[in-house]
JSON list of C-alpha atoms in Angstrom, two decimals:
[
{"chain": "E", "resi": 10, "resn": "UNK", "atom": "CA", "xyz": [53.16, 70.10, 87.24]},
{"chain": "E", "resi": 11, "resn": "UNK", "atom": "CA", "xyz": [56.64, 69.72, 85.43]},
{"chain": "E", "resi": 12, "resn": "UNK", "atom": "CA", "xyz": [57.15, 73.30, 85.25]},
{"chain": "E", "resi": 13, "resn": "UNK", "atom": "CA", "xyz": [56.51, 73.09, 89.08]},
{"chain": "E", "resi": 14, "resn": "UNK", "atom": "CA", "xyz": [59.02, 70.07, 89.65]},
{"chain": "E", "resi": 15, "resn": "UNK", "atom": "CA", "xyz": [61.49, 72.37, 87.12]},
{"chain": "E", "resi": 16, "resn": "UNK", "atom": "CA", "xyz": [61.47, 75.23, 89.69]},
{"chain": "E", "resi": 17, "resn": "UNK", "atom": "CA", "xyz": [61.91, 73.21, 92.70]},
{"chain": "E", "resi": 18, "resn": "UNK", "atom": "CA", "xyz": [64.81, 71.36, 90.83]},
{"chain": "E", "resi": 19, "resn": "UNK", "atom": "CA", "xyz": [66.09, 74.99, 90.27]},
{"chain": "E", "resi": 20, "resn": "UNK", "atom": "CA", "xyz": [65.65, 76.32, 93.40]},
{"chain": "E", "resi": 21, "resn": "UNK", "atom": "CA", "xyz": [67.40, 73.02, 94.88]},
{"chain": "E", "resi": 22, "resn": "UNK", "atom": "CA", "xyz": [70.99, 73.82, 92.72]},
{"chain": "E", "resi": 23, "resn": "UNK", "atom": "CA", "xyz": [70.91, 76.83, 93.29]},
{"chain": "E", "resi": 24, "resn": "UNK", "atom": "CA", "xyz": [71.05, 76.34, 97.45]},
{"chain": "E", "resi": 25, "resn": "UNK", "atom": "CA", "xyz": [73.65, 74.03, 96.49]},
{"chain": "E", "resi": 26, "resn": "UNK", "atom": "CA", "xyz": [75.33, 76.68, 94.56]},
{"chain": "E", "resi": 27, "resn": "UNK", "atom": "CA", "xyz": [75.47, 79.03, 97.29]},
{"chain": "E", "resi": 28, "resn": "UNK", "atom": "CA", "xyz": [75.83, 76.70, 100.08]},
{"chain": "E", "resi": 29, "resn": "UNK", "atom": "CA", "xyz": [79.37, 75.36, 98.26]},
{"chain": "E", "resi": 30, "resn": "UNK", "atom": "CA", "xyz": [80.16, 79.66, 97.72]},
{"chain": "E", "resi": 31, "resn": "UNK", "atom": "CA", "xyz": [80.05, 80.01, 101.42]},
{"chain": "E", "resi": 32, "resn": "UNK", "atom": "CA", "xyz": [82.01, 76.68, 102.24]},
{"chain": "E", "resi": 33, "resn": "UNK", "atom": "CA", "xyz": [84.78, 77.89, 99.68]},
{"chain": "E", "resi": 34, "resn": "UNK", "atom": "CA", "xyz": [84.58, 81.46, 101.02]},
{"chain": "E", "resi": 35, "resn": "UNK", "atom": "CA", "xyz": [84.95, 79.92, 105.05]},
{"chain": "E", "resi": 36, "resn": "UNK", "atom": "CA", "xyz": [87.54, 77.14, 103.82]},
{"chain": "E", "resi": 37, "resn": "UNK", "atom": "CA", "xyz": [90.11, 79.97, 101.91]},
{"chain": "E", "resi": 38, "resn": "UNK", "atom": "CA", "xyz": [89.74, 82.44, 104.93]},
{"chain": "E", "resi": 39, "resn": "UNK", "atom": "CA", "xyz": [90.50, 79.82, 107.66]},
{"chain": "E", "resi": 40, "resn": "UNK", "atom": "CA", "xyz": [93.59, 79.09, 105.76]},
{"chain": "E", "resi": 41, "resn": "UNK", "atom": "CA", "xyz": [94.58, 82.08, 105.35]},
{"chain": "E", "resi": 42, "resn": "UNK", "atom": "CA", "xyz": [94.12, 83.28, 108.69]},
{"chain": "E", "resi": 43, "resn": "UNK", "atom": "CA", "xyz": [95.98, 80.07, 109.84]},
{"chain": "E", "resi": 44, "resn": "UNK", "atom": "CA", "xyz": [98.35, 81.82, 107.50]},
{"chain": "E", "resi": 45, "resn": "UNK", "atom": "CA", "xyz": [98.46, 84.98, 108.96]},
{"chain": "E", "resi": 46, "resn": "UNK", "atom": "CA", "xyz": [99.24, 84.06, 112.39]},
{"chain": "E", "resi": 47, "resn": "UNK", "atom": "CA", "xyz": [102.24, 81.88, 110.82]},
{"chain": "E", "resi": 48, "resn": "UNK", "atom": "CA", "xyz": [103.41, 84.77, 109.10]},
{"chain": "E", "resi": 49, "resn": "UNK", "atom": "CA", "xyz": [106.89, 86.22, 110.33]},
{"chain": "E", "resi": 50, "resn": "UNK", "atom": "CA", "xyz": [108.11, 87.97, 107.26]},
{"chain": "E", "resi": 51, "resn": "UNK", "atom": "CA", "xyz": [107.16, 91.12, 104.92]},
{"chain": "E", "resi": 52, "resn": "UNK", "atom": "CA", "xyz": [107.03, 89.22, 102.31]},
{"chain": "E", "resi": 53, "resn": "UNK", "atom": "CA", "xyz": [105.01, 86.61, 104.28]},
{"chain": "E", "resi": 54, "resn": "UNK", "atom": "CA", "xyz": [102.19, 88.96, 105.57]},
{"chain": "E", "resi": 55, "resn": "UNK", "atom": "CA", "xyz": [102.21, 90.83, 101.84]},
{"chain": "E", "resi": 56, "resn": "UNK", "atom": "CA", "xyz": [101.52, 87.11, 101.05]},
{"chain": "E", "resi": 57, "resn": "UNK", "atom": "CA", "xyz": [97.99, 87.12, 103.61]},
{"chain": "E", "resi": 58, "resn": "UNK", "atom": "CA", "xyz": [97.22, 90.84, 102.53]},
{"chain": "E", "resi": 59, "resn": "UNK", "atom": "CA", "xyz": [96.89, 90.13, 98.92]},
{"chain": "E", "resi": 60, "resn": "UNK", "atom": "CA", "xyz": [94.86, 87.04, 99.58]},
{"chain": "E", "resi": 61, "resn": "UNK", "atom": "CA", "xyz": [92.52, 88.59, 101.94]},
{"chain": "E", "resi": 62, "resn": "UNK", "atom": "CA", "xyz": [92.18, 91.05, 99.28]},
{"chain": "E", "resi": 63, "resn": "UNK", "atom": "CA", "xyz": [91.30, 88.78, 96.78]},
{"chain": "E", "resi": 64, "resn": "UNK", "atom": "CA", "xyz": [88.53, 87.13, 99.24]},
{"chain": "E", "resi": 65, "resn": "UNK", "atom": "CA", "xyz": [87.03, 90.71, 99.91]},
{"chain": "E", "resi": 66, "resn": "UNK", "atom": "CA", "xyz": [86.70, 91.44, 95.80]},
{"chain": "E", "resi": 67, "resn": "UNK", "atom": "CA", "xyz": [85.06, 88.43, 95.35]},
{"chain": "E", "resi": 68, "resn": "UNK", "atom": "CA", "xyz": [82.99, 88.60, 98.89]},
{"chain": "E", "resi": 69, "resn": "UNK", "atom": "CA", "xyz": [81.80, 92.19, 98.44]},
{"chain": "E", "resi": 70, "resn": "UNK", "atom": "CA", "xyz": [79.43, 92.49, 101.71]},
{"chain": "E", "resi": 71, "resn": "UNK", "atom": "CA", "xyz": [82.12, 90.24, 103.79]},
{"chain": "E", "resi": 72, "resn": "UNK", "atom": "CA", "xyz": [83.77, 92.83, 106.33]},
{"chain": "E", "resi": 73, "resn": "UNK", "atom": "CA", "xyz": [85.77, 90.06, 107.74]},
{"chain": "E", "resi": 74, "resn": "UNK", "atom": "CA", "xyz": [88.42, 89.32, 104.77]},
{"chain": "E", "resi": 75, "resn": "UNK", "atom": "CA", "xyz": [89.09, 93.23, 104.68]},
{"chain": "E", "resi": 76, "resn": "UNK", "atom": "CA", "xyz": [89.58, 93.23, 108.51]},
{"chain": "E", "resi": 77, "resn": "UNK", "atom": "CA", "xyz": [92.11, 90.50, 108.30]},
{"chain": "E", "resi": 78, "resn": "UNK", "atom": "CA", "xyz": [94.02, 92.07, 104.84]},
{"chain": "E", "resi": 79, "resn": "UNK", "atom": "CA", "xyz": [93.64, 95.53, 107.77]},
{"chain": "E", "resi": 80, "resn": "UNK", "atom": "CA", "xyz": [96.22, 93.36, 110.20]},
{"chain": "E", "resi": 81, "resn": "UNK", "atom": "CA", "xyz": [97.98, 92.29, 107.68]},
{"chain": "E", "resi": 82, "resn": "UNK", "atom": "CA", "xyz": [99.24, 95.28, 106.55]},
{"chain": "E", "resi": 83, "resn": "UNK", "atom": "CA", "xyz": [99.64, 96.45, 110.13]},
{"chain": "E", "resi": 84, "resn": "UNK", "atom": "CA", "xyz": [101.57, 93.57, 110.97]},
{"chain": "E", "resi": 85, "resn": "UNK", "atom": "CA", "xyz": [103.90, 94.21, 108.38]},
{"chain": "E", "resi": 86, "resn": "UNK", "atom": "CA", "xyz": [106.24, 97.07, 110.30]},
{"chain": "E", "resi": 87, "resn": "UNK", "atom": "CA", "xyz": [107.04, 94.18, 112.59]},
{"chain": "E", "resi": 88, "resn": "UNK", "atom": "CA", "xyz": [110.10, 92.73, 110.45]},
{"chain": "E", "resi": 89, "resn": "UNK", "atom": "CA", "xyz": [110.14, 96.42, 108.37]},
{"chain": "E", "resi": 90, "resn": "UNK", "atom": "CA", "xyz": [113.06, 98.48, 109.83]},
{"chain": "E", "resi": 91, "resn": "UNK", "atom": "CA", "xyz": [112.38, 101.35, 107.27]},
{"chain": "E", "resi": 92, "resn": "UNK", "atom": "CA", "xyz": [109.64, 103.95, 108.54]},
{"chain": "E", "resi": 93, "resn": "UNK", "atom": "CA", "xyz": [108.91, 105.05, 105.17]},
{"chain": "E", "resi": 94, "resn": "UNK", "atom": "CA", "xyz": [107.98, 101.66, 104.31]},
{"chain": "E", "resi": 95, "resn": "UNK", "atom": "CA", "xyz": [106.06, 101.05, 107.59]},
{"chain": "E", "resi": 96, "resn": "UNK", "atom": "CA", "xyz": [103.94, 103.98, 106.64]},
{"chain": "E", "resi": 97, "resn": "UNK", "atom": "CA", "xyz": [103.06, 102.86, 103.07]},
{"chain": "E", "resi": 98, "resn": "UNK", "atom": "CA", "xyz": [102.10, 99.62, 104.68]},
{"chain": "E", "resi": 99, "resn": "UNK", "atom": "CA", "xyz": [99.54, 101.55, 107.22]},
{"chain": "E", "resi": 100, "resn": "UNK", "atom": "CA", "xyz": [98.23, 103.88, 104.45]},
{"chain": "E", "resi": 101, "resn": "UNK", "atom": "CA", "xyz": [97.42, 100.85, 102.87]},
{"chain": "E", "resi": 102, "resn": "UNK", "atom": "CA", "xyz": [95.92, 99.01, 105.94]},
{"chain": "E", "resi": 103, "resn": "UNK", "atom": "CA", "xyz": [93.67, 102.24, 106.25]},
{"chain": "E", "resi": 104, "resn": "UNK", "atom": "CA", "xyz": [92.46, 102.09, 102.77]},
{"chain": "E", "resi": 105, "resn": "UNK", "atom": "CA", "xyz": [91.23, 98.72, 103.82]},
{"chain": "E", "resi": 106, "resn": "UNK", "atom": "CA", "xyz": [89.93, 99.73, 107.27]},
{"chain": "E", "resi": 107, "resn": "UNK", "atom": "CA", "xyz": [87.80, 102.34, 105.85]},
{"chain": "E", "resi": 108, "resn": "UNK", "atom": "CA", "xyz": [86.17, 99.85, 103.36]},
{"chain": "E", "resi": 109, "resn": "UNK", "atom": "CA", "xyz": [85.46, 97.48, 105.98]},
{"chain": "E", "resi": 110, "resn": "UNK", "atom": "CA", "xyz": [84.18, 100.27, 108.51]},
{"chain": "E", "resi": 111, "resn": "UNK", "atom": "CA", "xyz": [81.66, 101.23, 105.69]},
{"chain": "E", "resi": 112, "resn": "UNK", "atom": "CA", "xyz": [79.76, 98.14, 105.42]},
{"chain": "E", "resi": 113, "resn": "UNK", "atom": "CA", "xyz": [80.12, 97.62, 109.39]},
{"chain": "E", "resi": 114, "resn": "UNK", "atom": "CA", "xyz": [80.14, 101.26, 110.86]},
{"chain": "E", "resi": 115, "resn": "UNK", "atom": "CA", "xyz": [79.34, 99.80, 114.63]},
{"chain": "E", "resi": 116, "resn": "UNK", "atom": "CA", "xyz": [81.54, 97.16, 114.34]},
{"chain": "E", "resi": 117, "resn": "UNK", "atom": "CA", "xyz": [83.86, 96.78, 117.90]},
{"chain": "E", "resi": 118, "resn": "UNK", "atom": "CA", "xyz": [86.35, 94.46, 115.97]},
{"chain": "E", "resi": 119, "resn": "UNK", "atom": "CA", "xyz": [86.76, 97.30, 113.38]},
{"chain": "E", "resi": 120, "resn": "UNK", "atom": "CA", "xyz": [87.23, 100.30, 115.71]},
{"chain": "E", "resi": 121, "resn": "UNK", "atom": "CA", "xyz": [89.63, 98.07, 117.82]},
{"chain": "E", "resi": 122, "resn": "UNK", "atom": "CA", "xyz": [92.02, 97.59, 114.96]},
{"chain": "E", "resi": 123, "resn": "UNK", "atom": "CA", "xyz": [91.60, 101.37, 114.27]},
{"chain": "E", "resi": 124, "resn": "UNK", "atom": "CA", "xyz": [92.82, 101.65, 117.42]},
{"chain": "E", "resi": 125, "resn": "UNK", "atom": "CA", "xyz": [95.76, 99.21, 117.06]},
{"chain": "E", "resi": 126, "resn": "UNK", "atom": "CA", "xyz": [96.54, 101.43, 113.40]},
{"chain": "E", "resi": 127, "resn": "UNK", "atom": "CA", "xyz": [96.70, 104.31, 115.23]},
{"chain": "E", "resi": 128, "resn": "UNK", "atom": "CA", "xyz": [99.39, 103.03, 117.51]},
{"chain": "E", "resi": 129, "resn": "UNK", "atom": "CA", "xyz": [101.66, 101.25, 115.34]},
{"chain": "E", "resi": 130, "resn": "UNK", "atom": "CA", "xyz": [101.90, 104.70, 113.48]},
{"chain": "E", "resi": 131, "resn": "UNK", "atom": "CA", "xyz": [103.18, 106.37, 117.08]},
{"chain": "E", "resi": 132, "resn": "UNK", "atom": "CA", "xyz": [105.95, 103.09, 116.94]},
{"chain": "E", "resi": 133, "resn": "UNK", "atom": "CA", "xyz": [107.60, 104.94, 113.67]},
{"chain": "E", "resi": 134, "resn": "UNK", "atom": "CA", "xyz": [108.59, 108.26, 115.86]},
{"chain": "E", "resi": 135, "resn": "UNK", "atom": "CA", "xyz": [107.03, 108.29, 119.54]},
{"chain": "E", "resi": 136, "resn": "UNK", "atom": "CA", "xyz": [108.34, 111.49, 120.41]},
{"chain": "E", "resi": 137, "resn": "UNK", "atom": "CA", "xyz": [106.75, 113.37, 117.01]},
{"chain": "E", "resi": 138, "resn": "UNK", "atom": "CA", "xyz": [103.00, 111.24, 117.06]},
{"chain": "E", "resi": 139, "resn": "UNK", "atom": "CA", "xyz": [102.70, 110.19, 120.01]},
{"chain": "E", "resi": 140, "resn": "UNK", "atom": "CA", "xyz": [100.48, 112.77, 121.37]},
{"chain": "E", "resi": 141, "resn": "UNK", "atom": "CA", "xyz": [98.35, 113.11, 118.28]},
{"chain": "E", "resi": 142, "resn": "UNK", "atom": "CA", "xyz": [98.13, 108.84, 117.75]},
{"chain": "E", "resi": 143, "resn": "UNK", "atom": "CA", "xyz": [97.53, 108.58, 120.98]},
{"chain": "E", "resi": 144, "resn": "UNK", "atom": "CA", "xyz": [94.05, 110.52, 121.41]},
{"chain": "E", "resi": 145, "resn": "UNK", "atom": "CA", "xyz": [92.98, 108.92, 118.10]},
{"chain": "E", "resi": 146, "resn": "UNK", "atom": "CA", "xyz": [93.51, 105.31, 119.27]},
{"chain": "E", "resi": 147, "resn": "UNK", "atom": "CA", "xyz": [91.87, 105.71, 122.68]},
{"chain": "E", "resi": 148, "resn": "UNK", "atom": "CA", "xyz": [88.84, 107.70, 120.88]},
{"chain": "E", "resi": 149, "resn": "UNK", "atom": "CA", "xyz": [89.10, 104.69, 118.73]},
{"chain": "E", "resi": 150, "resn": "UNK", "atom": "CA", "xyz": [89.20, 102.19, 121.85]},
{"chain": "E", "resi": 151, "resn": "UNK", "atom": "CA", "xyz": [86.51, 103.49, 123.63]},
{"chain": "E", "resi": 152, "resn": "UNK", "atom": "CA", "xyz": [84.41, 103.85, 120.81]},
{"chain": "E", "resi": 153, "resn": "UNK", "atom": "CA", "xyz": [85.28, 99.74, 120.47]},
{"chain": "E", "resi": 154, "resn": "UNK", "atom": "CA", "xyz": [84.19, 98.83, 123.83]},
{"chain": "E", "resi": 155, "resn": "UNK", "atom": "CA", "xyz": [81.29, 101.54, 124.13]},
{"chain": "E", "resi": 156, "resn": "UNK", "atom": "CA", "xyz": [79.62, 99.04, 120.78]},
{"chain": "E", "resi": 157, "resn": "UNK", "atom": "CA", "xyz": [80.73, 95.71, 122.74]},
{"chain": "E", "resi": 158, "resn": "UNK", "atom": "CA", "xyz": [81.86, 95.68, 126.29]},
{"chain": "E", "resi": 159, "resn": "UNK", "atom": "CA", "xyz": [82.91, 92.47, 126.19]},
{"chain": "E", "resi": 160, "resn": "UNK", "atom": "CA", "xyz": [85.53, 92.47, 123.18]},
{"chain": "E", "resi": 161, "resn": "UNK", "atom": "CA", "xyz": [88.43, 91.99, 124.78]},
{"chain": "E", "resi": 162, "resn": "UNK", "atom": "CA", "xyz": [90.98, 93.01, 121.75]},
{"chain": "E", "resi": 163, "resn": "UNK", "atom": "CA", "xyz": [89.46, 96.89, 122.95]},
{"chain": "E", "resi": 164, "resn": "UNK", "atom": "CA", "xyz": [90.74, 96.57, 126.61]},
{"chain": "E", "resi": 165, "resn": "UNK", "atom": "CA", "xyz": [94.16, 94.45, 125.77]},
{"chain": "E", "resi": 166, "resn": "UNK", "atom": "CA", "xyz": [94.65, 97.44, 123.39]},
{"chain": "E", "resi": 167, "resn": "UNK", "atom": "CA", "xyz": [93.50, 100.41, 125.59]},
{"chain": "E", "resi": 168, "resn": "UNK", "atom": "CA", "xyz": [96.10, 99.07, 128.08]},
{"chain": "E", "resi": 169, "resn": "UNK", "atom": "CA", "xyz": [98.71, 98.85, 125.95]},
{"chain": "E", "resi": 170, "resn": "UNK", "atom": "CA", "xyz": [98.26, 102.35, 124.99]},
{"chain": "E", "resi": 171, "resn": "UNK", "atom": "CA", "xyz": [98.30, 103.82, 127.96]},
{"chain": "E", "resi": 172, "resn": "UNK", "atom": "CA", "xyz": [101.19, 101.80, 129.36]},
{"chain": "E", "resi": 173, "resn": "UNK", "atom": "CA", "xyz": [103.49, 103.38, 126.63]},
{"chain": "E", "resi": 174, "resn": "UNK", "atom": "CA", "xyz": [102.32, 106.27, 127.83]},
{"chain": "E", "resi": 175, "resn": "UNK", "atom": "CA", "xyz": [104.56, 108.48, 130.11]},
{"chain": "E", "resi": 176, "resn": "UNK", "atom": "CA", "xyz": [103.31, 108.73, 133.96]},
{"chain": "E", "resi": 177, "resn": "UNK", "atom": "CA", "xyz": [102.85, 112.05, 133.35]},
{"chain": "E", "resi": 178, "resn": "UNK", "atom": "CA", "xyz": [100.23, 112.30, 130.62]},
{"chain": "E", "resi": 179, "resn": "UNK", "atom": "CA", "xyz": [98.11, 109.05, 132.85]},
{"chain": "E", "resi": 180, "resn": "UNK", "atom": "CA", "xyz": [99.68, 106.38, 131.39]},
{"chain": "E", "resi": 181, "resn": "UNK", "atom": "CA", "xyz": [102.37, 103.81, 132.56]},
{"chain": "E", "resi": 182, "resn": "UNK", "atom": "CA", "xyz": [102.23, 100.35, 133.73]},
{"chain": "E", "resi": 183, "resn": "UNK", "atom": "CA", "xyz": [99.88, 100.76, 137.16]},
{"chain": "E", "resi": 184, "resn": "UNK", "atom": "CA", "xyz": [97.28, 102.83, 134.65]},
{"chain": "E", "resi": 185, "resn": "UNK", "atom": "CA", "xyz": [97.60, 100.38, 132.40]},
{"chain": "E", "resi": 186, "resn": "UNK", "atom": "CA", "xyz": [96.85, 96.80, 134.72]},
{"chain": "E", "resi": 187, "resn": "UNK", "atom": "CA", "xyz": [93.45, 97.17, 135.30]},
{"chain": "E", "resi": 188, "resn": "UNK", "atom": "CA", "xyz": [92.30, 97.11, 131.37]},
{"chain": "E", "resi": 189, "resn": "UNK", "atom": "CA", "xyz": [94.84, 94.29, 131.17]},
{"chain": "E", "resi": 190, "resn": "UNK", "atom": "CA", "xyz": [92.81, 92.36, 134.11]},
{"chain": "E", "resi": 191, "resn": "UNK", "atom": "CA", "xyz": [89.71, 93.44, 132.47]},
{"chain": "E", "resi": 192, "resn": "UNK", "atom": "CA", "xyz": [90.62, 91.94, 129.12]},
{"chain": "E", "resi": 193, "resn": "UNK", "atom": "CA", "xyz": [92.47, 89.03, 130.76]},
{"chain": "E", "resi": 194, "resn": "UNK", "atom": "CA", "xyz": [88.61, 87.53, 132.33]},
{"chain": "E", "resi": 195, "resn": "UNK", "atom": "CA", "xyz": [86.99, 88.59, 128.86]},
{"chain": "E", "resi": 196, "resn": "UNK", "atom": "CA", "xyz": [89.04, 86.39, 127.59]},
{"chain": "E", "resi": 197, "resn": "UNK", "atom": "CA", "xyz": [88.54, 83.71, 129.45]},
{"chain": "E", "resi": 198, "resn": "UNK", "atom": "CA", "xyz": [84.81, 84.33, 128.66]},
{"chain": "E", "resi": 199, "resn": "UNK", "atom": "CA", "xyz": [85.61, 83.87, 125.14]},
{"chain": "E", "resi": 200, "resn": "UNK", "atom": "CA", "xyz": [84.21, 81.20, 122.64]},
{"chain": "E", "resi": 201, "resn": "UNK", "atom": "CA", "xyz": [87.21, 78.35, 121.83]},
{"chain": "E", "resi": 202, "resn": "UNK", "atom": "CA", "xyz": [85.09, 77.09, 119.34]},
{"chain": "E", "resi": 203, "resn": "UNK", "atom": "CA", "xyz": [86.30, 77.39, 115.50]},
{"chain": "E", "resi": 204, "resn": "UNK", "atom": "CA", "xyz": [85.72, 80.68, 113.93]},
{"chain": "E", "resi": 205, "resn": "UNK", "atom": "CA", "xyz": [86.72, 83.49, 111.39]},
{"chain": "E", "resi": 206, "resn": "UNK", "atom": "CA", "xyz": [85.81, 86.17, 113.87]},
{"chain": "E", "resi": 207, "resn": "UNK", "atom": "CA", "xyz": [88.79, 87.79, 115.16]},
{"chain": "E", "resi": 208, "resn": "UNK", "atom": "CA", "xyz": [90.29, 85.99, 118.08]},
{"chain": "E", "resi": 209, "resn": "UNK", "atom": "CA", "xyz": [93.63, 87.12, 119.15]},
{"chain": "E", "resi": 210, "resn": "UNK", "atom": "CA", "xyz": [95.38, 88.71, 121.23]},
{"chain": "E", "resi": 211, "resn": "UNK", "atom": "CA", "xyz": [94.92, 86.56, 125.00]},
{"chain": "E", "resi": 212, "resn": "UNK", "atom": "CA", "xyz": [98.91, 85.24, 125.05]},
{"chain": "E", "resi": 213, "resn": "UNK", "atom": "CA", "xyz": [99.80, 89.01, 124.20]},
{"chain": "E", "resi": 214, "resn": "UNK", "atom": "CA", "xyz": [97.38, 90.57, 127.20]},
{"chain": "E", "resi": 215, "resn": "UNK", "atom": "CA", "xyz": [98.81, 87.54, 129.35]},
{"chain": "E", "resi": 216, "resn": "UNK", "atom": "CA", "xyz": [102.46, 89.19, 128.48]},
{"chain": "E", "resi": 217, "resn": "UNK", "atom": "CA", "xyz": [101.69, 92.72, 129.28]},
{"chain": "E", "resi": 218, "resn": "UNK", "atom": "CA", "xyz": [100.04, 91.60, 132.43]},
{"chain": "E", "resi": 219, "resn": "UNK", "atom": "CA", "xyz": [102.90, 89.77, 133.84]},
{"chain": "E", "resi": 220, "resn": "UNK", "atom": "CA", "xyz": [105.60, 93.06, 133.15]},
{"chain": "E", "resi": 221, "resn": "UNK", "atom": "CA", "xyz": [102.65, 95.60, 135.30]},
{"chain": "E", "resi": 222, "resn": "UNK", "atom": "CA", "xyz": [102.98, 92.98, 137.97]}
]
């Protein structure tokens, strides 16, 4: 009987032990992703990455803190102005991609920010990868919305893609609207509710919208 009451004791701390593990884990990555979208600087996003980082050593089968170190990184050639820079910062955020994409391999949110990658690296000389960054990110894109249809990151990104891309290769603002309208009501669709899962992006489709109008 008391080596009975023992294990249930035991068995009782150690729910508590993991149940106060997962509140830490959710409490640091809300912060940080609070963080993230507060961010305006390099120095402010290599802030995030390093975090997130830190989350995803410690939170080995968590794809999410490795997704959000992923944007990070990418988000970093915002304020960058040197290209050299901007692509250590993406063969960094790739490093982390490819982690994440091996625990989640069907994973929408993951092949949509594969997709996003792939762009920014066309932003550093359009006229030298755009071609070859192109293909990859709608490959990536479709692959995004072929494992969820209703991720709307996947169709705000798709149309972003192709309205950078000249009227001559199928791209431009008119092929770009209807993945815009399609990600605008998926969207709308989407949960408000509190959550680490990815969520942005609307305010951004919203923008791109309004200029193919």
């Amino acid at each position: 009987m008391k080596k009975t009451v023992i294990f249930f004791v035991a068995a009782i701390l150690v729910a508590f032990n993991s149940l106060a593990q997962q509140g830490n884990y959710e409490s640091a990555m809300a912060k940080n992703i609070q963080a993230l979208g507060n961010a305006k600087t390099v120095k402010e996003y290599q802030q995030t990455a390093n975090i997130f980082e830190r989350i995803a050593s410690a939170e080995q089968g968590q794809w999410l803190p490795l997704y959000y170190a992923t944007l990070s990184f990418i988000n970093m050639c915002k304020p960058e102005r040197e290209s050299d820079k901007k692509d250590l910062y993406l063969d960094k955020a790739q490093e982390q991609l490819n982690k994440a994409l091996h625990l989640q391999p069907k994973e929408s949110e993951l092949h949509a920010l594969q997709g996003l990658l792939h762009m920014t690296r066309i932003q550093i000389s359009p006229m030298v990868r755009g071609m070859k960054y192109s293909g990859l990110a709608t490959e990536a894109l479709e692959k995004a919305k072929n494992l969820n249809p209703d991720n709307p990151r996947a169709y705000y990104l798709m149309g972003t893609n192709l309205y950078y891309t000249p009227s001559m290769f199928g791209g431009g603002p008119e092929a770009a609207k209807p993945q815009f309208e399609q990600a605008k009501a998926k969207f709308d669709l989407q949960k408000q509710a509190p959550t680490l899962t990815p969520a942005w992006g609307k305010s951004q489709n919203e923008s791109m919208l309004a200029r193919c109008n």
